[in-house]
Every structure is written in C-alpha cells, then in structure tokens.
Short mmCIF file of C-alpha atoms and ligand atoms in Angstrom, two decimals:
data_model
loop_
_atom_site.label_atom_id
_atom_site.label_comp_id
_atom_site.label_asym_id
_atom_site.label_seq_id
_atom_site.Cartn_x
_atom_site.Cartn_y
_atom_site.Cartn_z
CA MET A 21 83.56 49.32 102.95
CA GLY A 22 85.98 47.88 105.37
CA ASN A 23 85.47 47.66 109.14
CA ILE A 24 88.25 50.73 110.18
CA ALA A 25 88.81 53.81 108.70
CA LEU A 26 90.84 56.50 109.29
CA TRP A 27 89.51 60.07 110.88
CA TRP A 28 91.92 62.38 109.46
CA VAL A 29 91.61 65.81 111.59
CA ARG A 30 92.91 68.66 109.93
CA ARG A 31 91.19 72.30 110.63
CA ASP A 32 88.18 70.28 112.31
CA LEU A 33 89.37 69.72 115.95
CA ARG A 34 86.33 68.99 117.21
CA LEU A 35 83.51 66.50 117.93
CA HIS A 36 80.27 68.84 117.42
CA ASP A 37 79.43 69.11 113.82
CA ALA A 38 82.04 66.96 112.41
CA PRO A 39 80.64 65.44 108.91
CA ALA A 40 83.52 63.69 108.07
CA LEU A 41 83.56 61.63 111.68
CA ARG A 42 80.02 61.11 111.26
CA ALA A 43 80.83 59.95 107.56
CA ALA A 44 83.53 57.49 108.96
CA LEU A 45 81.28 56.03 111.65
CA LYS A 46 78.05 55.23 109.40
CA VAL A 47 80.23 52.75 107.11
CA SER A 48 82.96 51.29 109.64
CA ALA A 49 82.99 49.21 112.95
CA ALA A 50 85.97 51.29 114.12
CA VAL A 51 87.66 54.90 113.60
CA VAL A 52 91.01 55.87 114.39
CA PRO A 53 91.20 59.58 114.84
CA VAL A 54 94.32 60.95 113.45
CA PHE A 55 96.38 64.38 113.36
CA ILE A 56 99.29 64.60 111.20
CA LEU A 57 101.80 67.42 112.17
CA ASP A 58 103.10 68.29 108.84
CA PRO A 59 106.78 69.67 108.27
CA THR A 60 105.61 71.53 105.39
CA LEU A 61 103.35 73.71 107.51
CA ALA A 62 105.68 73.62 110.79
CA ARG A 63 107.79 75.60 108.40
CA ALA A 64 105.73 78.39 107.72
CA PRO A 65 106.21 81.47 109.59
CA GLY A 66 104.22 81.85 112.97
CA ALA A 67 104.16 78.17 113.46
CA ALA A 68 105.29 78.99 116.95
CA ALA A 69 102.39 80.57 118.70
CA ARG A 70 99.82 78.89 116.91
CA ARG A 71 101.75 75.47 116.87
CA ARG A 72 101.17 75.60 120.67
CA PHE A 73 97.69 77.16 120.43
CA LEU A 74 97.09 73.82 118.32
CA ILE A 75 98.89 71.26 120.56
CA GLY A 76 96.62 72.43 123.35
CA GLY A 77 93.81 71.95 121.00
CA LEU A 78 94.85 68.32 120.11
CA ARG A 79 95.33 67.51 123.79
CA ALA A 80 91.85 68.63 124.45
CA LEU A 81 90.34 66.86 121.50
CA ASP A 82 92.45 63.83 122.95
CA ALA A 83 90.64 64.16 126.12
CA ALA A 84 87.45 64.39 124.84
CA LEU A 85 87.57 61.44 122.66
CA ARG A 86 89.22 59.43 125.60
CA THR A 87 85.56 60.03 127.47
CA ARG A 88 83.91 57.98 124.48
CA GLY A 89 86.52 55.12 124.69
CA SER A 90 88.96 56.43 121.86
CA TYR A 91 91.82 58.86 121.74
CA LEU A 92 93.96 60.90 118.94
CA VAL A 93 96.81 59.42 117.03
CA VAL A 94 99.19 62.26 116.24
CA ARG A 95 102.42 61.77 113.99
CA GLU A 96 104.61 63.68 111.86
CA GLY A 97 106.02 63.74 108.85
CA PRO A 98 104.69 63.88 105.14
CA PRO A 99 101.02 63.28 105.09
CA LEU A 100 100.94 60.48 102.38
CA GLU A 101 103.73 58.51 104.19
CA VAL A 102 102.36 58.81 107.58
CA LEU A 103 98.57 58.12 106.39
CA GLU A 104 99.89 54.77 103.95
CA GLY A 105 101.64 53.62 107.34
CA LEU A 106 99.29 53.79 109.69
CA MET A 107 96.66 52.64 107.31
CA THR A 108 98.61 49.13 107.29
CA GLU A 109 99.15 49.51 111.24
CA ALA A 110 95.48 49.72 112.43
CA GLY A 111 94.51 47.73 109.28
CA ALA A 112 92.00 50.59 107.79
CA SER A 113 90.76 50.43 104.61
CA ALA A 114 89.60 54.25 104.09
CA ILE A 115 90.13 57.69 105.38
CA PHE A 116 87.52 60.40 106.06
CA ALA A 117 88.56 64.11 106.11
CA GLU A 118 86.91 67.56 105.73
CA ARG A 119 87.64 69.45 102.90
CA ASP A 120 90.03 72.29 102.98
CA LEU A 121 89.94 75.09 100.47
CA THR A 122 93.85 76.37 100.78
CA PRO A 123 95.76 75.86 97.76
CA TYR A 124 98.31 74.11 99.71
CA ALA A 125 95.66 71.47 101.09
CA ARG A 126 93.86 71.13 98.19
CA ARG A 127 97.25 69.96 96.23
CA ARG A 128 98.18 67.75 99.32
CA ASP A 129 95.02 66.30 99.38
CA GLU A 130 95.01 65.63 95.47
CA MET A 131 98.15 63.49 96.01
CA VAL A 132 96.89 61.57 98.76
CA ALA A 133 93.51 60.54 96.80
CA ARG A 134 96.04 59.53 93.98
CA ARG A 135 96.83 56.75 96.58
CA LEU A 136 94.68 56.43 98.76
CA PRO A 137 90.95 55.99 99.47
CA LEU A 138 90.48 59.23 100.71
CA HIS A 139 86.66 60.48 101.22
CA LEU A 140 86.49 64.56 101.34
CA ILE A 141 83.05 65.69 103.04
CA GLY A 142 81.67 69.00 104.40
CA HIS A 143 83.85 72.40 104.43
CA PRO A 144 84.93 74.52 106.73
CA THR A 145 82.39 77.41 105.56
CA VAL A 146 78.87 78.20 107.11
CA HIS A 147 77.59 77.25 103.34
CA PRO A 148 79.03 74.58 100.81
CA PRO A 149 82.01 76.85 99.01
CA GLU A 150 80.22 75.68 95.19
CA ALA A 151 76.99 77.50 95.96
CA LEU A 152 78.74 80.75 96.87
CA VAL A 153 80.13 81.40 93.97
CA ARG A 154 78.59 84.06 90.69
CA PRO A 155 76.34 82.26 87.95
CA ASN A 156 79.26 81.90 85.36
CA GLY A 157 81.22 79.78 88.51
CA ALA A 158 83.98 82.73 89.34
CA ALA A 159 83.96 83.75 92.87
CA TYR A 160 82.73 86.80 94.17
CA ARG A 161 84.63 90.15 94.53
CA VAL A 162 82.23 92.41 95.88
CA PHE A 163 80.90 92.00 99.11
CA GLY A 164 77.46 93.12 98.75
CA ALA A 165 76.57 90.28 96.01
CA PHE A 166 78.23 87.60 97.73
CA ARG A 167 76.17 88.57 101.20
CA ARG A 168 72.64 88.33 99.02
CA ALA A 169 73.90 84.93 97.62
CA TRP A 170 74.81 83.67 101.24
CA GLN A 171 71.83 84.88 102.64
CA ALA A 172 69.62 83.47 100.20
CA LEU A 173 70.33 79.74 101.03
CA PRO A 174 68.75 78.07 104.04
CA LEU A 175 71.02 77.67 106.92
CA PRO A 176 72.46 74.07 107.31
CA SER A 177 71.70 71.90 109.96
CA THR A 178 74.48 71.19 112.83
CA LEU A 179 75.05 68.03 113.87
CA PRO A 180 75.24 67.10 117.70
CA PRO A 181 78.88 65.17 118.71
CA PRO A 182 78.28 61.15 117.81
CA GLU A 183 76.75 59.21 121.10
CA GLN A 184 77.91 55.68 119.17
CA PRO A 185 81.72 54.88 120.47
CA LEU A 186 84.41 55.00 117.85
CA ALA A 187 85.87 51.71 119.21
CA THR A 188 89.23 52.83 118.36
CA PRO A 189 92.14 49.78 118.53
CA ASP A 190 94.28 49.81 121.47
CA GLY A 191 98.10 50.54 121.65
CA LEU A 192 98.67 53.10 118.26
CA PHE A 193 101.49 55.05 119.33
CA SER A 194 100.53 59.13 119.64
CA LEU A 195 103.10 62.03 119.84
CA LEU A 196 100.76 63.18 122.13
CA HIS A 197 102.44 61.13 124.44
CA VAL A 198 106.04 63.07 124.34
CA GLU A 199 105.23 66.85 123.39
CA ASP A 200 103.77 67.33 126.97
CA GLY A 201 105.90 70.35 127.85
CA GLU A 202 105.02 72.38 124.90
CA THR A 203 101.58 74.03 126.14
CA LYS A 204 102.60 74.70 129.64
CA THR A 205 104.86 77.53 128.32
CA GLN A 206 102.57 79.35 126.42
CA ASN A 207 101.75 82.83 127.23
CA ASN A 208 98.54 83.04 125.45
CA GLU A 209 97.14 80.47 127.40
CA GLU A 210 94.96 82.65 129.74
CA GLU A 211 93.56 84.49 127.24
CA PHE A 212 92.53 81.88 124.70
CA PRO A 213 92.58 78.75 126.56
CA PRO A 214 92.64 76.22 123.50
CA GLY A 215 90.14 73.48 122.59
CA GLU A 216 86.43 72.91 121.31
CA ALA A 217 84.91 73.12 125.36
CA GLU A 218 86.45 76.49 125.83
CA ALA A 219 84.96 77.52 121.82
CA LEU A 220 81.14 76.71 122.85
CA ARG A 221 81.68 78.26 126.25
CA ARG A 222 82.56 81.28 124.39
CA LEU A 223 79.66 80.94 121.96
CA ARG A 224 77.17 80.31 124.38
CA ALA A 225 78.44 83.34 126.80
CA PHE A 226 78.48 85.51 123.90
CA THR A 227 74.83 84.60 122.34
CA ASP A 228 72.73 83.23 124.87
CA GLY A 229 70.39 84.80 127.43
CA PRO A 230 68.56 88.40 127.16
CA GLU A 231 71.73 90.43 128.22
CA ALA A 232 73.68 88.86 125.69
CA PRO A 233 76.49 90.71 124.11
CA ILE A 234 75.82 89.60 120.94
CA TYR A 235 72.73 92.04 121.52
CA ARG A 236 75.31 94.85 122.03
CA TYR A 237 78.23 94.01 119.48
CA ALA A 238 77.15 96.29 116.66
CA TRP A 239 77.72 99.21 119.32
CA GLU A 240 80.51 97.58 121.33
CA ARG A 241 82.53 95.93 118.60
CA ASP A 242 84.80 98.87 117.82
CA ARG A 243 85.27 100.12 121.55
CA LEU A 244 88.65 99.59 122.34
CA ASP A 245 88.18 100.39 126.05
CA ARG A 246 85.50 96.97 125.95
CA GLU A 247 85.54 93.66 125.26
CA GLY A 248 82.64 94.19 122.88
CA THR A 249 83.54 90.85 120.54
CA ALA A 250 83.32 87.02 120.71
CA LYS A 251 87.53 86.42 120.66
CA LEU A 252 86.58 83.46 118.69
CA SER A 253 88.95 83.77 115.80
CA PRO A 254 91.64 81.09 116.95
CA TYR A 255 89.22 78.64 117.62
CA PHE A 256 87.56 79.41 114.10
CA ARG A 257 91.10 79.06 112.42
CA PHE A 258 91.19 75.65 114.11
CA GLY A 259 87.84 74.34 113.71
CA MET A 260 87.45 74.04 117.15
CA LEU A 261 84.05 75.44 116.69
CA SER A 262 81.94 74.92 113.70
CA PRO A 263 80.99 78.02 111.81
CA ARG A 264 77.78 76.44 110.89
CA ALA A 265 76.99 76.25 114.98
CA ALA A 266 78.05 79.69 115.20
CA ALA A 267 75.52 80.89 112.84
CA ALA A 268 72.80 78.76 114.21
CA ALA A 269 73.79 80.61 117.37
CA ALA A 270 73.16 84.04 115.95
CA VAL A 271 70.10 82.68 114.25
CA THR A 272 68.43 81.67 117.40
CA ALA A 273 69.82 85.07 119.12
CA LEU A 274 68.01 87.04 116.41
CA GLU A 275 64.82 85.23 117.07
CA LYS A 276 64.99 86.00 120.64
CA ALA A 277 66.11 89.38 120.35
CA PRO A 278 64.09 91.63 122.60
CA ASP A 279 63.90 94.56 120.07
CA ALA A 280 64.99 95.69 116.82
CA GLU A 281 68.17 97.41 117.89
CA SER A 282 69.16 93.84 119.18
CA GLN A 283 67.90 92.52 115.78
CA GLN A 284 70.39 94.85 114.12
CA SER A 285 73.08 94.15 116.12
CA VAL A 286 72.95 90.21 115.59
CA ARG A 287 72.91 90.89 112.04
CA SER A 288 75.76 92.90 111.97
CA TRP A 289 77.59 89.74 113.61
CA LEU A 290 76.28 87.27 111.24
CA GLN A 291 77.42 89.66 108.35
CA GLU A 292 81.10 88.95 110.01
CA LEU A 293 80.96 85.38 109.53
CA ILE A 294 79.69 85.94 105.88
CA TRP A 295 82.73 88.08 105.65
CA ARG A 296 84.77 84.68 106.72
CA ASP A 297 83.08 82.36 103.96
CA PHE A 298 83.55 85.28 101.58
CA PHE A 299 87.58 85.24 101.55
CA HIS A 300 87.87 81.23 102.02
CA VAL A 301 85.76 80.82 98.80
CA LEU A 302 87.85 83.70 97.12
CA PHE A 303 91.03 82.34 98.45
CA ALA A 304 89.80 78.75 96.61
CA HIS A 305 89.60 80.48 93.46
CA GLU A 306 92.47 82.93 93.75
CA PRO A 307 95.79 81.11 95.23
CA THR A 308 97.71 83.72 94.38
CA LEU A 309 95.47 86.30 96.66
CA ARG A 310 98.84 86.36 99.00
CA GLN A 311 101.05 87.28 96.72
CA ARG A 312 99.36 89.55 93.98
CA SER A 313 96.87 92.26 94.66
CA LEU A 314 93.76 91.19 93.05
CA TYR A 315 93.54 94.17 90.72
CA PRO A 316 95.95 94.95 88.39
CA PHE A 317 96.51 98.80 89.25
CA GLY A 318 98.04 96.94 92.59
CA GLU A 319 100.92 95.85 91.22
CA ARG A 320 101.61 99.43 89.41
CA ILE A 321 101.64 101.29 92.95
CA PRO A 322 105.27 102.72 93.36
CA TRP A 323 105.79 100.89 96.80
CA ARG A 324 108.50 102.47 99.09
CA SER A 325 111.55 100.11 100.05
CA ASP A 326 111.64 101.47 103.56
CA PRO A 327 113.00 98.57 105.91
CA GLU A 328 113.50 101.21 108.57
CA GLY A 329 109.83 102.26 108.36
CA PHE A 330 108.70 98.73 108.31
CA ALA A 331 110.45 98.29 111.46
CA ALA A 332 109.13 101.01 113.28
CA TRP A 333 105.56 100.31 112.05
CA ALA A 334 106.38 96.47 113.13
CA GLU A 335 107.52 97.57 116.71
CA GLY A 336 105.13 100.06 117.54
CA ARG A 337 107.47 103.10 116.82
CA THR A 338 105.66 105.29 114.45
CA GLY A 339 104.96 108.04 116.74
CA TYR A 340 100.88 107.40 116.33
CA PRO A 341 99.69 106.07 119.31
CA LEU A 342 96.95 104.12 118.35
CA VAL A 343 99.31 102.25 115.62
CA ASP A 344 101.84 101.72 117.92
CA ALA A 345 99.65 99.95 120.56
CA GLY A 346 98.32 97.76 118.22
CA MET A 347 101.50 96.41 116.77
CA ARG A 348 102.85 96.44 120.37
CA GLN A 349 99.46 94.50 121.57
CA LEU A 350 100.20 91.89 118.54
CA ARG A 351 103.91 91.43 119.56
CA ALA A 352 103.02 90.64 123.24
CA THR A 353 100.14 87.99 122.75
CA GLY A 354 99.33 87.49 119.07
CA TRP A 355 96.13 88.90 118.97
CA MET A 356 94.81 92.57 118.12
CA PRO A 357 91.19 93.98 117.70
CA ASN A 358 89.93 93.99 114.36
CA ARG A 359 89.54 98.22 114.22
CA VAL A 360 93.09 98.46 115.20
CA ARG A 361 94.13 95.55 112.71
CA MET A 362 92.18 97.89 109.96
CA VAL A 363 94.07 101.23 111.48
CA ALA A 364 97.54 99.55 111.46
CA ALA A 365 97.35 97.75 107.94
CA ALA A 366 95.95 100.75 106.19
CA PHE A 367 98.49 102.77 108.22
CA LEU A 368 100.95 100.92 106.44
CA ALA A 369 100.19 100.83 103.05
CA LYS A 370 98.86 104.64 102.64
CA HIS A 371 100.53 106.50 105.43
CA LEU A 372 104.18 104.43 105.17
CA LEU A 373 103.29 103.52 101.38
CA ILE A 374 104.84 100.09 101.73
CA ASP A 375 104.09 96.85 100.37
CA TRP A 376 100.89 95.56 102.12
CA ARG A 377 102.57 92.29 101.19
CA TRP A 378 105.25 92.98 103.94
CA GLY A 379 102.30 93.87 106.19
CA GLU A 380 100.66 90.42 105.63
CA GLN A 381 103.82 88.29 106.03
CA TRP A 382 104.31 90.35 109.46
CA PHE A 383 100.80 89.61 110.49
CA ILE A 384 100.55 85.59 109.47
CA ALA A 385 103.80 85.43 111.09
CA HIS A 386 102.46 86.88 114.84
CA LEU A 387 98.51 86.19 114.67
CA LEU A 388 96.92 83.64 116.47
CA ASP A 389 94.29 83.56 114.34
CA GLY A 390 96.64 83.89 111.57
CA ASP A 391 94.47 82.28 108.43
CA PRO A 392 96.15 82.68 104.76
CA ALA A 393 92.53 83.15 103.26
CA VAL A 394 91.25 85.54 105.45
CA ASN A 395 94.37 87.55 106.44
CA GLY A 396 95.50 87.79 102.61
CA GLY A 397 91.92 88.89 101.69
CA ASN A 398 91.74 91.67 104.66
CA TRP A 399 95.13 93.20 103.83
CA GLN A 400 94.12 93.59 100.06
CA TRP A 401 90.89 95.12 101.79
CA ALA A 402 92.48 97.54 103.47
CA ALA A 403 95.11 98.62 101.35
CA GLY A 404 92.66 98.99 98.77
CA VAL A 405 93.80 96.92 95.66
CA GLY A 406 91.66 94.11 96.58
CA VAL A 407 88.06 93.30 96.95
CA ASP A 408 85.44 96.44 96.88
CA THR A 409 88.32 98.37 95.57
CA ALA A 410 86.55 101.74 96.86
CA PRO A 411 88.78 101.56 99.84
CA TYR A 412 91.28 102.77 97.46
CA VAL A 413 90.22 106.23 98.57
CA ARG A 414 88.89 105.41 101.81
CA LEU A 415 91.79 106.50 104.79
CA PHE A 416 91.93 105.34 108.04
CA GLN A 417 93.36 108.88 110.23
CA PRO A 418 94.94 107.06 112.85
CA VAL A 419 94.21 109.85 115.34
CA VAL A 420 90.52 110.21 114.67
CA GLN A 421 90.03 106.58 114.49
CA SER A 422 92.03 106.95 118.27
CA GLN A 423 89.67 109.77 119.40
CA ARG A 424 86.23 107.92 118.59
CA HIS A 425 87.30 104.34 119.65
CA ASP A 426 89.32 104.78 122.40
CA PRO A 427 87.73 108.38 123.66
CA TYR A 428 89.73 108.02 127.28
CA GLY A 429 93.03 106.58 126.04
CA VAL A 430 92.65 103.52 128.00
CA TYR A 431 93.61 101.24 125.30
CA VAL A 432 96.75 103.23 123.78
CA ARG A 433 97.76 103.54 127.58
CA ARG A 434 97.59 100.20 128.14
CA TRP A 435 99.82 99.25 125.30
CA VAL A 436 102.48 102.06 125.13
CA PRO A 437 102.99 102.86 128.87
CA GLU A 438 104.89 106.13 127.91
CA LEU A 439 101.91 107.99 127.47
CA ALA A 440 100.72 107.07 131.13
CA ASN A 441 100.14 110.70 132.25
CA VAL A 442 99.81 112.46 128.83
CA PRO A 443 96.38 114.15 129.14
CA ASN A 444 93.35 112.80 127.68
CA GLU A 445 93.36 116.02 125.80
CA TYR A 446 96.87 115.00 123.78
CA VAL A 447 96.56 111.22 124.21
CA HIS A 448 95.72 110.53 120.70
CA ALA A 449 98.41 112.94 119.14
CA PRO A 450 101.34 113.24 121.81
CA TRP A 451 103.53 115.77 119.48
CA LYS A 452 101.02 118.59 119.91
CA MET A 453 101.67 118.45 123.42
CA PRO A 454 103.26 122.08 124.45
CA PRO A 455 106.96 121.52 126.18
CA GLU A 456 106.17 121.81 129.12
CA ILE A 457 103.06 119.33 129.62
CA GLN A 458 105.66 116.96 127.61
CA ARG A 459 107.89 117.56 130.89
CA ALA A 460 105.19 117.14 133.40
CA ALA A 461 103.64 113.79 131.41
CA ASN A 462 107.17 112.48 131.45
CA CYS A 463 106.79 112.08 127.74
CA ARG A 464 109.30 114.01 125.65
CA ILE A 465 108.49 113.61 121.99
CA GLY A 466 111.30 112.37 120.41
CA ILE A 467 113.20 111.17 123.44
CA ASP A 468 110.71 108.79 125.43
CA TYR A 469 108.12 108.37 122.60
CA PRO A 470 109.03 108.83 119.03
CA ALA A 471 107.86 111.87 116.77
CA PRO A 472 105.46 111.29 114.60
CA ARG A 473 107.27 109.46 111.41
CA VAL A 474 105.31 111.19 108.65
CA THR A 475 102.40 113.58 108.78
CA GLU A 476 98.79 113.13 108.67
CA ARG A 477 98.75 114.47 105.22
CA SER A 478 101.21 111.64 103.58
CA ALA A 479 98.02 109.35 103.44
CA ARG A 480 96.14 111.73 100.82
CA GLN A 481 99.47 111.96 99.04
CA ALA A 482 99.37 108.09 99.00
CA ARG A 483 95.67 108.33 97.23
CA ASP A 484 96.89 110.63 94.69
CA ILE A 485 99.33 107.88 93.98
CA PHE A 486 97.03 105.31 93.80
CA ARG A 487 94.71 106.89 92.00
CA GLU A 488 97.29 107.58 89.20
CA ALA A 489 97.75 104.08 89.31
CA ARG A 490 94.43 103.19 88.52
CA ARG A 491 94.34 105.62 85.76
CA ARG A 492 97.33 104.17 83.76
C1 FAD B 511 94.31 93.56 108.01
C2 FAD B 511 93.36 92.41 109.02
C3 FAD B 511 94.03 91.19 108.71
C4 FAD B 511 93.48 90.26 109.67
N1 FAD B 511 93.54 89.14 110.09
C5 FAD B 511 92.69 87.80 110.12
C6 FAD B 511 93.31 86.47 110.15
O1 FAD B 511 94.57 86.38 109.94
N2 FAD B 511 92.66 85.60 110.51
C7 FAD B 511 91.24 86.01 111.20
O2 FAD B 511 90.70 84.74 111.57
N3 FAD B 511 90.89 87.24 110.89
C8 FAD B 511 91.54 88.31 110.74
N4 FAD B 511 91.16 89.49 110.53
C9 FAD B 511 89.60 89.93 110.63
C10 FAD B 511 89.52 90.26 112.26
O3 FAD B 511 90.22 91.42 112.67
C11 FAD B 511 88.94 88.85 113.26
O4 FAD B 511 88.85 87.79 112.63
C12 FAD B 511 88.52 89.35 114.59
O5 FAD B 511 88.97 90.68 114.89
C13 FAD B 511 88.33 88.29 115.27
O6 FAD B 511 87.95 88.85 116.41
P1 FAD B 511 86.53 88.16 117.24
O7 FAD B 511 86.46 86.49 117.52
O8 FAD B 511 85.99 88.92 118.43
O9 FAD B 511 85.08 88.50 116.02
P2 FAD B 511 84.13 88.64 116.11
O10 FAD B 511 84.06 90.42 115.66
O11 FAD B 511 83.50 88.63 116.89
O12 FAD B 511 83.56 88.40 114.73
C14 FAD B 511 83.01 87.16 114.89
C15 FAD B 511 84.15 86.06 113.68
O13 FAD B 511 83.49 86.66 112.42
C16 FAD B 511 84.65 86.82 111.72
N5 FAD B 511 85.17 88.03 111.36
C17 FAD B 511 85.28 88.86 111.95
N6 FAD B 511 85.76 90.14 111.20
C18 FAD B 511 85.88 89.57 110.18
C19 FAD B 511 86.76 89.94 108.63
N7 FAD B 511 87.14 91.53 109.09
N8 FAD B 511 86.84 88.92 108.03
C20 FAD B 511 86.47 88.36 107.98
N9 FAD B 511 86.16 87.59 109.05
C21 FAD B 511 85.94 88.00 109.98
C22 FAD B 511 86.12 85.92 112.60
O14 FAD B 511 85.75 84.39 112.36
C23 FAD B 511 85.38 86.37 113.93
O15 FAD B 511 85.82 85.43 114.96
C24 FAD B 511 91.88 90.65 110.32
C25 FAD B 511 91.22 91.18 109.92
C26 FAD B 511 92.40 92.80 109.19
C27 FAD B 511 91.90 93.94 109.11
#
C-alpha cells in the first residue's frame, strides 16, 4: 500500500469512532481528509437548511483536524472526477471511506470503485447491516423481530479519536476558505450548533450522571411543554455523532441506573436507536421506500388530489392546533418533536386522505435531520402502509393527542399565537368556543384562526377506505 491515502468523509463528520480514518492511518504515512460537495445531492429538496448545518459541521471538522496538524480539503463536483484529480494532486494511492447504505451512495461508490482503489470500511448503523437481516437475507419488516435480532448481538466497541498525526501534505486547496459567509446566517445555529464537539456534549448531557435526562426519557419524551429528548438527530444525520458511541453511552447509563424505572427509561431510548438502524437496513433492501408503499394495498388507496388541503397542512392552517403548531415550527426552525411528526403525518394521510408521499417530500425539504431512510420509513409507518402494518387501523386524534401531551397548551400557544388568550378548556379544539369567549380571546374561528378543515370523524372514514383497499 502506498504512502498517502485519501480519507473521503461523507456522512461521518467526526474523529471519534472513525474506522475508515483509522484504516487509512494504519497503512499510510499521510492522510488527506476530503469532503466533496456533490452537485447531485445539492439539487435535492431541502438542501439549503441542511447545507448550512453541513458547512458548519465541515468547518468544525476542519478546526478539529487543525489541532492535529491537518485540515479538511473541501471540493465541489462529481465525486469520481474530484477524487481522480485529488489523487494525482496529492500523490495518493488509495481512498478510504465509511460505507453509506443509501441507494444513490451505493451507485456512486460502485462507479468510483470501478475506476479507483476505494476501500469501504464500517457502517452508519450500530451493528453491521448484514448481521441485521432475516435468515433468508431479506430485510425485517416487523420491528419486534428486528429488535430481537439486534439485541442478540454483542455491542461493538467504539474507537477513540486517533492519536497519531495525519501528516497531511500542505497546500491543497479547500473550498472552506471561500465559503465563509454561509454559516453566519443560519437561523438554527442557536438551537443546533453544528459539529462533533457539540454532538458529544449533548450526548454527555443527556446520559451522564444520576440526574441525567435519559432516566426520565420514557415519561418526558412526549411532553411537548418540556425538552425530554436528546435532540441529536441532525448530528446522527451527518455522522457528527457515532451511533455506536450513543449506544455505548446508553448501556453505561443502564448499568448505573439508580432504579428499575430509570432502567426502563434507558431501554426505551436505546430502542429509538434500534428504530434508526431498522430503517437504514430496510432502505438498503428496499430502495423504493420513498416512492412505493411497502405493502401493495397502499398503492390501491384512492388518495385525494387536494392541493389546497395540502397547502393548509403544510402552512399550519388546518384548524387543528397541534397539527398547525408542528407544521409552523417545522417551517420556522427545521425541527418538530417526534410526537407531533407522528400526529401531523397521520393527519395528512388519514384525516385529509392525501398521499403520504406528498408529506414525505415536504418533511425532507424542511427537516434539518431529514434522512431518506428514516423519513421514508416513518412516513410509511404513520400512514399505515409500511412496516408493522397494524397502524393502518391506528388513529392519532389530534385533539386527544394535544390534551394528553400538551395539557396546558404551552406548545400550541407558542407556535400558534392566535390562540394566546384562548382558555385551556378550548385550546385543543378552539372551534368549540362559544362566540362570546371567541371575542374575549381575540380568536374568532374562521376569521382569526381557521375553522377545522375536516371533522374528527374523517379519520374513521379513512380507516374504512384503508380496510377496503386491503381486502381487494
Ligand atoms: C413522519 C416522521 C418523519 C421523521 N423523519 C425523520 C428524519 O427525516 N430524520 C430523523 O432523524 N428522524 C426522523 N423521524 C424520527 C424522529 O422524529 C426523530 O429522529 C426524533 O424526533 C429526533 O429527536 P431526538 O434526537 O431528540 O430523538 P430521541 O427521542 O432522543 O431519540 C434518539 C435518537 O433515536 C433515533 N430515533 C428516534 N425516533 C426515531 C424514529 N421514530 N425512527 C427512527 N429513529 C428514531 C434518532 O436518531 C434520535 O436522534 C421522523 C418521525 C416521523 C414520525
């Protein structure tokens, strides 16, 4: 093996638990870290917000590399061309990268590997994806079975950041020098500062110590007036945090849990990491996960072509406070709590009977953590046409969900200011307010805040339509 190698960073913007970097260092005297801004991916919807987060993450990785006498070379262009050029420029003889399971990435890597010495090492899941399939090699479609297979495997160890210098040759041009203005304008910077150091800080804050939030997760995760979750998904999305490091932190917290309830809480967080692996493996086997319902009956549902209903949903004007609050939060910040994602997604598919694919695309265009595997899988689940298909009969009634998870209306009032003065009794279903209370609350239904677009019964009708599609 030659003296200089490229470490091609893709969805692993970190130095901790970086097996591809380690492999490169093992066989080379010098390593050139490179990230390629791929025009094909930049054209994808939602690229703008995520691109700002990504650029911030690249800058953070560059800074971390500089403390090790190295730096990040950022280039733009078709990956094969960029890599060919950079190998010649740097005199490199091999490329090391972490495996990426998405269909586009696999096609790209096959093309590169046909022309260049590309070594794919590691994986973006906790366990190797090939160890997480059914005995016949197919992907699991039922989460319970997947979880059992996952839990039967020993937890893989995580690698600390490398100690040896990367010895990167000086003078290679990096676009980071000219992208300066980009990160400064981002509006989610405060809530989600990009980078590995922040990801690790959040992981520690969530899992370390006897009072760690992970011990209350099972009870607080769905409370919309509190911040009971780890808020790590954008960091997982770009590999600023290793899922193995997160699983290891959870297992340590489990060992130190003060009581049985806390243990149960840690287990429920660990289970979310298992869901993440589940959808990544599923997408690797079902590359049309974003385009086609996993089960054929999903293709027989007579979705309504209702652009107006869709616009009302997307802009937070359905008349259902919880749905509207979530959709407005999404547009304003690129974020929405999981509970509200479930309610909003099911509302589109079941109450409005609008094709889940429209919603999937809207989410991917706006979510900072927008991830094709996780988003596609969750949308199919929420619409009841994908994994664990029992959900086709499950309904999320937005009023009940709002009463249960936002009992004082803190969350809905924050994102739907028209409801600021509406009494608690009506804040989840404001159309029930008598006219004099509407006037007193400055919230006249149909004028200041929309009347509900559909009735609460409409989801039950949709359930019958789904049932019928299944029978045919
Ligand atoms: C319709 C819909 C679309 C979604 N789209 C995305 C998406 O594009 N990207 C994304 O990362 N998550 C998506 N989720 C899953 C989930 O909402 C987010 O991962 C979660 O809200 C992130 O917040 P957190 O980091 O505080 O999570 P925590 O509750 O602290 O969970 C820890 C981690 O577990 C993983 N996780 C949690 N819930 C799920 C889940 N339901 N499925 C798979 N992994 C999960 C995430 O990596 C998360 O960071 C979607 C959920 C729904 C219902």
